[in-house]
mmCIF file of C-alpha atoms and ligand atoms in Angstrom:
data_model
loop_
_atom_site.group_PDB
_atom_site.id
_atom_site.type_symbol
_atom_site.label_atom_id
_atom_site.label_comp_id
_atom_site.label_asym_id
_atom_site.label_seq_id
_atom_site.Cartn_x
_atom_site.Cartn_y
_atom_site.Cartn_z
ATOM 1 C CA UNK A 1 -5.195 -20.306 22.114
ATOM 2 C CA UNK A 2 -1.470 -20.132 20.970
ATOM 3 C CA UNK A 3 0.089 -18.800 17.790
ATOM 4 C CA UNK A 4 -0.615 -22.231 16.149
ATOM 5 C CA UNK A 5 -4.079 -23.641 17.595
ATOM 6 C CA UNK A 6 -4.597 -19.800 16.605
ATOM 7 C CA UNK A 7 -4.058 -20.491 13.541
ATOM 8 C CA UNK A 8 -6.009 -23.800 12.723
ATOM 9 C CA UNK A 9 -9.057 -21.916 15.059
ATOM 10 C CA UNK A 10 -8.649 -19.041 11.501
ATOM 11 C CA UNK A 11 -8.635 -21.847 9.028
ATOM 12 C CA UNK A 12 -11.500 -23.526 9.930
ATOM 13 C CA UNK A 13 -13.857 -20.636 10.868
ATOM 14 C CA UNK A 14 -12.289 -19.048 7.054
ATOM 15 C CA UNK A 15 -14.212 -22.922 5.671
ATOM 16 C CA UNK A 16 -16.967 -22.484 7.633
ATOM 17 C CA UNK A 17 -17.895 -19.176 6.215
ATOM 18 C CA UNK A 18 -16.250 -19.708 3.086
ATOM 19 C CA UNK A 19 -14.252 -16.444 4.111
ATOM 20 C CA UNK A 20 -11.186 -15.324 1.914
ATOM 21 C CA UNK A 21 -8.255 -13.973 3.996
ATOM 22 C CA UNK A 22 -6.435 -10.271 1.662
ATOM 23 C CA UNK A 23 -3.338 -10.127 3.402
ATOM 24 C CA UNK A 24 -0.786 -6.718 2.204
ATOM 25 C CA UNK A 25 2.676 -7.166 2.721
ATOM 26 C CA UNK A 26 3.118 -4.424 5.618
ATOM 27 C CA UNK A 27 1.311 -7.224 7.822
ATOM 28 C CA UNK A 28 2.116 -8.864 11.137
ATOM 29 C CA UNK A 29 4.557 -11.800 9.413
ATOM 30 C CA UNK A 30 2.023 -14.513 10.538
ATOM 31 C CA UNK A 31 -0.678 -12.833 9.096
ATOM 32 C CA UNK A 32 1.399 -12.898 5.899
ATOM 33 C CA UNK A 33 1.977 -16.791 6.944
ATOM 34 C CA UNK A 34 -1.569 -17.337 6.862
ATOM 35 C CA UNK A 35 -3.161 -15.328 4.072
ATOM 36 C CA UNK A 36 -4.585 -16.755 1.190
ATOM 37 C CA UNK A 37 -3.598 -13.275 -1.365
ATOM 38 C CA UNK A 38 -0.438 -10.836 -0.220
ATOM 39 C CA UNK A 39 0.104 -8.680 -2.153
ATOM 40 C CA UNK A 40 0.781 -5.223 -2.301
ATOM 41 C CA UNK A 41 -2.024 -2.283 -3.167
ATOM 42 C CA UNK A 42 -2.811 -2.394 -6.875
ATOM 43 C CA UNK A 43 -2.700 -6.480 -6.579
ATOM 44 C CA UNK A 44 -4.794 -6.612 -3.632
ATOM 45 C CA UNK A 45 -7.661 -4.511 -4.672
ATOM 46 C CA UNK A 46 -7.662 -6.813 -8.105
ATOM 47 C CA UNK A 47 -8.341 -9.707 -6.319
ATOM 48 C CA UNK A 48 -10.703 -8.083 -4.200
ATOM 49 C CA UNK A 49 -12.747 -7.054 -7.275
ATOM 50 C CA UNK A 50 -12.569 -10.704 -8.482
ATOM 51 C CA UNK A 51 -13.043 -12.320 -5.153
ATOM 52 C CA UNK A 52 -16.078 -14.834 -4.895
ATOM 53 C CA UNK A 53 -16.220 -15.617 -0.889
ATOM 54 C CA UNK A 54 -18.980 -14.909 0.716
ATOM 55 C CA UNK A 55 -16.506 -12.836 3.143
ATOM 56 C CA UNK A 56 -13.523 -10.939 2.941
ATOM 57 C CA UNK A 57 -11.279 -9.934 5.317
ATOM 58 C CA UNK A 58 -8.717 -7.639 4.881
ATOM 59 C CA UNK A 59 -5.740 -7.624 6.160
ATOM 60 C CA UNK A 60 -3.983 -4.528 6.029
ATOM 61 C CA UNK A 61 -5.613 -1.009 6.697
ATOM 62 C CA UNK A 62 -9.105 1.181 6.592
ATOM 63 C CA UNK A 63 -8.394 2.553 3.018
ATOM 64 C CA UNK A 64 -7.722 -0.714 1.567
ATOM 65 C CA UNK A 65 -10.531 -2.402 3.379
ATOM 66 C CA UNK A 66 -13.015 0.752 1.932
ATOM 67 C CA UNK A 67 -11.522 -0.106 -2.009
ATOM 68 C CA UNK A 68 -12.390 -3.986 -1.489
ATOM 69 C CA UNK A 69 -16.174 -3.033 -0.284
ATOM 70 C CA UNK A 70 -16.237 -0.587 -3.186
ATOM 71 C CA UNK A 71 -15.222 -3.040 -5.845
ATOM 72 C CA UNK A 72 -16.926 -5.572 -4.387
ATOM 73 C CA UNK A 73 -20.580 -4.620 -2.509
ATOM 74 C CA UNK A 74 -21.486 -7.637 -2.265
ATOM 75 C CA UNK A 75 -19.452 -9.608 -0.136
ATOM 76 C CA UNK A 76 -19.163 -8.205 4.457
ATOM 77 C CA UNK A 77 -15.903 -7.352 3.944
ATOM 78 C CA UNK A 78 -13.883 -6.865 7.326
ATOM 79 C CA UNK A 79 -11.148 -5.480 9.191
ATOM 80 C CA UNK A 80 -9.416 -7.356 12.415
ATOM 81 C CA UNK A 81 -9.211 -4.008 13.739
ATOM 82 C CA UNK A 82 -10.696 -0.710 12.682
ATOM 83 C CA UNK A 83 -8.454 2.011 14.205
ATOM 84 C CA UNK A 84 -5.900 0.541 11.438
ATOM 85 C CA UNK A 85 -5.658 3.962 9.735
ATOM 86 C CA UNK A 86 -3.204 5.685 7.782
ATOM 87 C CA UNK A 87 -1.778 8.610 8.311
ATOM 88 C CA UNK A 88 -1.646 9.950 4.594
ATOM 89 C CA UNK A 89 -4.985 9.321 3.840
ATOM 90 C CA UNK A 90 -5.284 11.129 7.283
ATOM 91 C CA UNK A 91 -3.346 13.863 5.902
ATOM 92 C CA UNK A 92 -5.952 14.669 3.091
ATOM 93 C CA UNK A 93 -9.739 15.467 4.571
ATOM 94 C CA UNK A 94 -12.368 16.126 2.072
ATOM 95 C CA UNK A 95 -13.481 19.288 3.219
ATOM 96 C CA UNK A 96 -9.909 20.652 2.998
ATOM 97 C CA UNK A 97 -9.280 19.112 -0.700
ATOM 98 C CA UNK A 98 -12.632 19.876 -1.854
ATOM 99 C CA UNK A 99 -12.254 23.813 -1.435
ATOM 100 C CA UNK A 100 -8.472 22.928 -3.008
ATOM 101 C CA UNK A 101 -10.262 21.443 -6.398
ATOM 102 C CA UNK A 102 -12.514 24.396 -6.681
ATOM 103 C CA UNK A 103 -10.102 26.723 -6.651
ATOM 104 C CA UNK A 104 -8.187 25.067 -9.725
ATOM 105 C CA UNK A 105 -11.172 24.347 -12.012
ATOM 106 C CA UNK A 106 -10.200 23.083 -15.158
ATOM 107 C CA UNK A 107 -7.367 20.036 -13.735
ATOM 108 C CA UNK A 108 -8.101 16.607 -13.717
ATOM 109 C CA UNK A 109 -7.844 14.779 -10.187
ATOM 110 C CA UNK A 110 -5.570 12.414 -9.750
ATOM 111 C CA UNK A 111 -5.225 10.857 -5.905
ATOM 112 C CA UNK A 112 -3.097 7.995 -5.045
ATOM 113 C CA UNK A 113 -4.749 5.054 -3.925
ATOM 114 C CA UNK A 114 -4.002 5.838 -0.121
ATOM 115 C CA UNK A 115 -7.108 7.990 0.839
ATOM 116 C CA UNK A 116 -10.686 8.346 2.097
ATOM 117 C CA UNK A 117 -13.543 7.061 0.053
ATOM 118 C CA UNK A 118 -14.522 11.078 0.476
ATOM 119 C CA UNK A 119 -11.460 11.303 -1.481
ATOM 120 C CA UNK A 120 -11.839 8.940 -3.565
ATOM 121 C CA UNK A 121 -15.227 10.079 -4.853
ATOM 122 C CA UNK A 122 -14.022 13.830 -5.515
ATOM 123 C CA UNK A 123 -11.519 12.498 -7.846
ATOM 124 C CA UNK A 124 -10.917 11.307 -11.705
ATOM 125 C CA UNK A 125 -8.889 8.922 -11.157
ATOM 126 C CA UNK A 126 -7.093 6.777 -8.595
ATOM 127 C CA UNK A 127 -3.586 5.061 -8.861
ATOM 128 C CA UNK A 128 -1.147 3.253 -7.097
ATOM 129 C CA UNK A 129 2.779 3.059 -6.519
ATOM 130 C CA UNK A 130 2.665 0.272 -9.023
ATOM 131 C CA UNK A 131 1.060 1.599 -11.463
ATOM 132 C CA UNK A 132 1.184 5.427 -11.292
ATOM 133 C CA UNK A 133 4.074 6.700 -13.628
ATOM 134 C CA UNK A 134 2.759 4.922 -16.271
ATOM 135 C CA UNK A 135 -0.830 5.670 -16.229
ATOM 136 C CA UNK A 136 -0.028 10.007 -16.101
ATOM 137 C CA UNK A 137 2.640 9.314 -18.928
ATOM 138 C CA UNK A 138 -0.789 8.116 -20.635
ATOM 139 C CA UNK A 139 -2.140 11.047 -19.964
ATOM 140 C CA UNK A 140 -1.637 14.314 -22.453
ATOM 141 C CA UNK A 141 1.631 16.376 -22.097
ATOM 142 C CA UNK A 142 -1.374 19.739 -21.836
ATOM 143 C CA UNK A 143 -3.235 17.770 -18.545
ATOM 144 C CA UNK A 144 -3.641 20.189 -16.217
ATOM 145 C CA UNK A 145 -3.120 17.371 -12.853
ATOM 146 C CA UNK A 146 -3.552 18.220 -9.194
ATOM 147 C CA UNK A 147 -1.587 15.021 -7.026
ATOM 148 C CA UNK A 148 -3.013 13.587 -4.094
ATOM 149 C CA UNK A 149 -2.494 13.364 -1.220
ATOM 150 C CA UNK A 150 1.179 12.132 -1.414
ATOM 151 C CA UNK A 151 4.064 14.882 -2.522
ATOM 152 C CA UNK A 152 6.749 12.531 -2.507
ATOM 153 C CA UNK A 153 5.098 10.220 -4.960
ATOM 154 C CA UNK A 154 3.822 13.172 -6.906
ATOM 155 C CA UNK A 155 7.294 14.718 -6.316
ATOM 156 C CA UNK A 156 8.817 11.926 -7.499
ATOM 157 C CA UNK A 157 6.536 11.860 -10.615
ATOM 158 C CA UNK A 158 7.000 14.895 -12.168
ATOM 159 C CA UNK A 159 10.752 14.357 -11.773
ATOM 160 C CA UNK A 160 10.628 11.944 -14.187
ATOM 161 C CA UNK A 161 7.861 12.939 -16.766
ATOM 162 C CA UNK A 162 8.171 16.206 -16.565
ATOM 163 C CA UNK A 163 5.218 17.027 -15.718
ATOM 164 C CA UNK A 164 4.110 19.441 -13.679
ATOM 165 C CA UNK A 165 1.660 18.608 -11.292
ATOM 166 C CA UNK A 166 0.276 20.560 -8.590
ATOM 167 C CA UNK A 167 0.745 18.421 -5.330
ATOM 168 C CA UNK A 168 -1.601 18.261 -1.858
ATOM 169 C CA UNK A 169 0.812 18.553 1.288
ATOM 170 C CA UNK A 170 0.837 15.112 2.459
ATOM 171 C CA UNK A 171 3.385 12.722 3.741
ATOM 172 C CA UNK A 172 3.038 9.221 5.087
ATOM 173 C CA UNK A 173 4.545 8.944 8.555
ATOM 174 C CA UNK A 174 7.100 5.902 8.066
ATOM 175 C CA UNK A 175 8.200 7.051 4.518
ATOM 176 C CA UNK A 176 8.829 10.601 4.914
ATOM 177 C CA UNK A 177 10.893 10.359 8.029
ATOM 178 C CA UNK A 178 13.984 7.782 6.044
ATOM 179 C CA UNK A 179 16.740 10.204 6.472
ATOM 180 C CA UNK A 180 19.115 10.320 3.483
ATOM 181 C CA UNK A 181 22.290 11.189 5.750
ATOM 182 C CA UNK A 182 21.338 7.584 7.362
ATOM 183 C CA UNK A 183 20.834 6.096 3.843
ATOM 184 C CA UNK A 184 24.717 7.215 3.042
ATOM 185 C CA UNK A 185 26.371 5.864 6.019
ATOM 186 C CA UNK A 186 24.792 2.425 5.279
ATOM 187 C CA UNK A 187 25.904 2.261 1.851
ATOM 188 C CA UNK A 188 29.394 3.448 2.940
ATOM 189 C CA UNK A 189 29.400 0.058 5.990
ATOM 190 C CA UNK A 190 27.642 -2.438 2.728
ATOM 191 C CA UNK A 191 29.277 -1.001 -0.489
ATOM 192 C CA UNK A 192 28.334 -3.717 -2.532
ATOM 193 C CA UNK A 193 24.936 -3.408 -1.218
ATOM 194 C CA UNK A 194 21.959 -1.712 -3.307
ATOM 195 C CA UNK A 195 19.698 0.933 -1.789
ATOM 196 C CA UNK A 196 16.021 0.315 -3.156
ATOM 197 C CA UNK A 197 13.693 3.005 -2.075
ATOM 198 C CA UNK A 198 9.625 3.278 -2.206
ATOM 199 C CA UNK A 199 8.542 6.822 -4.108
ATOM 200 C CA UNK A 200 6.615 7.788 -0.187
ATOM 201 C CA UNK A 201 10.016 8.310 0.801
ATOM 202 C CA UNK A 202 11.027 12.159 0.581
ATOM 203 C CA UNK A 203 12.988 13.192 -2.434
ATOM 204 C CA UNK A 204 16.646 13.784 -1.103
ATOM 205 C CA UNK A 205 16.099 10.322 0.250
ATOM 206 C CA UNK A 206 15.120 8.515 -3.483
ATOM 207 C CA UNK A 207 18.141 10.833 -4.859
ATOM 208 C CA UNK A 208 20.356 8.452 -3.254
ATOM 209 C CA UNK A 209 18.292 5.211 -4.087
ATOM 210 C CA UNK A 210 19.634 2.894 -6.587
ATOM 211 C CA UNK A 211 16.170 1.763 -7.549
ATOM 212 C CA UNK A 212 12.881 3.428 -6.840
ATOM 213 C CA UNK A 213 9.696 1.354 -7.329
ATOM 214 C CA UNK A 214 6.533 0.411 -5.646
ATOM 215 C CA UNK A 215 6.157 -2.571 -3.356
ATOM 216 C CA UNK A 216 5.445 -4.948 -6.407
ATOM 217 C CA UNK A 217 8.523 -3.322 -8.466
ATOM 218 C CA UNK A 218 11.277 -3.477 -5.643
ATOM 219 C CA UNK A 219 10.228 -7.615 -4.666
ATOM 220 C CA UNK A 220 11.209 -8.125 -8.660
ATOM 221 C CA UNK A 221 13.965 -6.167 -8.582
ATOM 222 C CA UNK A 222 15.635 -7.646 -5.778
ATOM 223 C CA UNK A 223 14.698 -10.996 -7.612
ATOM 224 C CA UNK A 224 16.170 -10.400 -11.332
ATOM 225 C CA UNK A 225 19.296 -8.434 -9.184
ATOM 226 C CA UNK A 226 22.635 -10.608 -8.748
ATOM 227 C CA UNK A 227 23.802 -8.210 -5.749
ATOM 228 C CA UNK A 228 23.139 -9.815 -2.397
ATOM 229 C CA UNK A 229 22.552 -7.154 -0.098
ATOM 230 C CA UNK A 230 20.561 -4.610 0.110
ATOM 231 C CA UNK A 231 19.543 -0.926 1.783
ATOM 232 C CA UNK A 232 15.596 -1.254 2.358
ATOM 233 C CA UNK A 233 13.869 1.591 2.586
ATOM 234 C CA UNK A 234 10.352 0.991 2.874
ATOM 235 C CA UNK A 235 7.763 -0.653 6.006
ATOM 236 C CA UNK A 236 9.618 -3.502 7.994
ATOM 237 C CA UNK A 237 7.063 -6.101 6.889
ATOM 238 C CA UNK A 238 8.202 -5.948 3.437
ATOM 239 C CA UNK A 239 10.737 -8.099 5.176
ATOM 240 C CA UNK A 240 9.354 -11.444 4.996
ATOM 241 C CA UNK A 241 8.502 -11.352 1.619
ATOM 242 C CA UNK A 242 11.904 -10.626 0.277
ATOM 243 C CA UNK A 243 13.471 -13.420 2.726
ATOM 244 C CA UNK A 244 11.119 -15.970 1.874
ATOM 245 C CA UNK A 245 11.974 -15.563 -1.947
ATOM 246 C CA UNK A 246 15.225 -14.998 -1.555
ATOM 247 C CA UNK A 247 17.066 -16.723 1.319
ATOM 248 C CA UNK A 248 20.798 -16.241 0.059
ATOM 249 C CA UNK A 249 20.651 -12.638 0.343
ATOM 250 C CA UNK A 250 20.422 -9.707 3.146
ATOM 251 C CA UNK A 251 18.739 -7.081 3.668
ATOM 252 C CA UNK A 252 19.237 -4.054 6.090
ATOM 253 C CA UNK A 253 16.138 -1.451 6.730
ATOM 254 C CA UNK A 254 16.879 2.448 7.817
ATOM 255 C CA UNK A 255 16.923 2.989 11.109
ATOM 256 C CA UNK A 256 18.887 5.508 13.210
ATOM 257 C CA UNK A 257 21.948 5.250 14.095
ATOM 258 C CA UNK A 258 21.425 5.918 17.584
ATOM 259 C CA UNK A 259 18.403 3.836 17.935
ATOM 260 C CA UNK A 260 18.781 0.924 16.183
ATOM 261 C CA UNK A 261 16.926 -1.554 17.370
ATOM 262 C CA UNK A 262 13.641 1.095 17.323
ATOM 263 C CA UNK A 263 10.708 0.307 15.341
ATOM 264 C CA UNK A 264 10.448 3.198 13.327
ATOM 265 C CA UNK A 265 10.785 1.737 10.192
ATOM 266 C CA UNK A 266 7.630 -0.054 11.107
ATOM 267 C CA UNK A 267 3.842 1.675 10.210
ATOM 268 C CA UNK A 268 2.124 0.908 13.610
ATOM 269 C CA UNK A 269 -1.207 1.252 11.392
ATOM 270 C CA UNK A 270 -0.588 -2.380 9.742
ATOM 271 C CA UNK A 271 0.723 -3.903 12.829
ATOM 272 C CA UNK A 272 -2.705 -3.377 14.872
ATOM 273 C CA UNK A 273 -3.820 -6.105 12.958
ATOM 274 C CA UNK A 274 -2.888 -9.370 14.999
ATOM 275 C CA UNK A 275 -3.553 -13.978 14.643
ATOM 276 C CA UNK A 276 -5.725 -12.640 17.555
ATOM 277 C CA UNK A 277 -8.243 -9.660 16.303
ATOM 278 C CA UNK A 278 -8.306 -11.613 12.599
ATOM 279 C CA UNK A 279 -9.165 -14.617 14.281
ATOM 280 C CA UNK A 280 -11.958 -12.616 16.457
ATOM 281 C CA UNK A 281 -12.927 -10.890 13.524
ATOM 282 C CA UNK A 282 -14.029 -13.971 11.674
ATOM 283 C CA UNK A 283 -15.717 -15.203 14.254
ATOM 284 C CA UNK A 284 -18.219 -11.813 15.109
ATOM 285 C CA UNK A 285 -17.929 -10.805 11.535
ATOM 286 C CA UNK A 286 -17.382 -7.845 13.500
ATOM 287 C CA UNK A 287 -15.910 -5.382 12.360
ATOM 288 C CA UNK A 288 -17.244 -4.775 9.210
ATOM 289 C CA UNK A 289 -16.862 -1.393 6.328
ATOM 290 C CA UNK A 290 -20.040 -0.394 6.167
ATOM 291 C CA UNK A 291 -20.920 2.169 3.294
ATOM 292 C CA UNK A 292 -23.625 3.875 1.628
ATOM 293 C CA UNK A 293 -24.561 2.860 -2.291
ATOM 294 C CA UNK A 294 -24.241 6.644 -3.056
ATOM 295 C CA UNK A 295 -20.250 6.903 -2.019
ATOM 296 C CA UNK A 296 -19.540 3.297 -3.385
ATOM 297 C CA UNK A 297 -21.208 4.448 -6.677
ATOM 298 C CA UNK A 298 -18.833 7.481 -6.525
ATOM 299 C CA UNK A 299 -16.026 6.218 -5.190
ATOM 300 C CA UNK A 300 -16.235 3.254 -7.582
ATOM 301 C CA UNK A 301 -16.098 5.338 -10.963
ATOM 302 C CA UNK A 302 -12.176 6.932 -10.486
ATOM 303 C CA UNK A 303 -10.930 3.023 -9.647
ATOM 304 C CA UNK A 304 -12.733 1.187 -12.344
ATOM 305 C CA UNK A 305 -11.388 3.770 -14.724
ATOM 306 C CA UNK A 306 -7.571 2.975 -12.947
ATOM 307 C CA UNK A 307 -7.849 -0.690 -13.662
ATOM 308 C CA UNK A 308 -9.404 -0.253 -16.815
ATOM 309 C CA UNK A 309 -6.356 1.976 -17.415
ATOM 310 C CA UNK A 310 -4.193 -0.641 -16.117
ATOM 311 C CA UNK A 311 -4.776 -3.773 -18.109
ATOM 312 C CA UNK A 312 -5.254 -1.475 -21.139
ATOM 313 C CA UNK A 313 -1.543 -0.606 -20.659
ATOM 314 C CA UNK A 314 -0.565 -3.948 -19.621
ATOM 315 C CA UNK A 315 0.412 -3.605 -16.219
ATOM 316 C CA UNK A 316 -2.674 -6.019 -14.645
ATOM 317 C CA UNK A 317 -4.471 -8.984 -16.501
HETATM 318 P P1 13P B 1 1.671 -0.486 -1.915
HETATM 319 O O1 13P B 1 0.891 -0.034 -2.945
HETATM 320 O O2 13P B 1 2.983 -0.837 -2.337
HETATM 321 O O3 13P B 1 0.871 -1.388 -1.592
HETATM 322 O O4 13P B 1 2.449 0.758 -0.795
HETATM 323 C C1 13P B 1 1.381 0.745 -0.286
HETATM 324 C C2 13P B 1 1.410 1.685 1.408
HETATM 325 O O5 13P B 1 0.117 1.714 1.782
HETATM 326 C C3 13P B 1 2.738 1.987 0.687
HETATM 327 O O6 13P B 1 2.836 2.658 1.798
HETATM 328 FE FE1 SF4 B 2 -0.716 4.757 5.477
HETATM 329 FE FE2 SF4 B 2 2.489 5.547 5.550
HETATM 330 FE FE3 SF4 B 2 0.880 2.996 6.766
HETATM 331 FE FE4 SF4 B 2 1.061 2.862 3.650
HETATM 332 S S1 SF4 B 2 3.152 2.820 5.507
HETATM 333 S S2 SF4 B 2 -0.618 2.547 6.042
HETATM 334 S S3 SF4 B 2 0.824 5.370 3.600
HETATM 335 S S4 SF4 B 2 0.734 5.529 7.271
#
């Protein structure tokens, strides 16, 4: 089947099976194009929670599909490629994290949503890049906090809030690899451009950014800015939504000077999902996210707390 035939076949299977496709902003363009909802991890978690379709096909990575299952366990949740993992989630194995937590009694455990269900089950509160700062600011000043798994996001929040959260030593291989030196070079090449960065980037790079924010916050920033050029320090899939909403603006990705056509700003896990795999997974209703009711129950509590707090703080409706 060619791409058009695949899209039509997916559309008719989706109708026949009462399925919905949730797509993350980092997915391939053609997948974002065919998704019923596109969003960041917070918006997609919210969509999954209130989804009434029988099947959720989650076009994103494993921890996102798992979160959808946790929030809406009676739905069948499919992930087009089970190997679509996350280096950040992998940097925090449950056994080691449990020992770390036990070594620090009295600490509240806040985990970024980019972690496994086991880590969620060991956490008091989950956050995303879209709500982390506000959630943490709303906690008592003297609250002792362990933040996992992303030391870059945690370090950034420590720097803007003056907190001293204890950080787990994990990073996202895509964002952490973007270099401040290259960003400075690009700023010289494009003196009118504003540089926007995801807080998963390393501290040196964040220091030279004009705006730091979640995927959604970056999109709003561009929309509301008069600037015409943006240097983008995040995963390249986001360019599809950026260009769609701002056809008159130019976006420059932070690729290395000596290899301008590399795919280093692509998340190889996110890109594992293809139209072909999406079609097959809808047809076969496989691979499916399967979890024990006990794990769903334990992991749901800190996610529900995040959603409740986010509603109270006016971050989501
Ligand atoms: P968002 O929370 O902005 O959707 O980011 C998810 C992610 O995987 C970032 O690398
Ligand atoms: Fe994980 Fe990084 Fe890929 Fe996001 S971009 S899914 S944090 S590896």
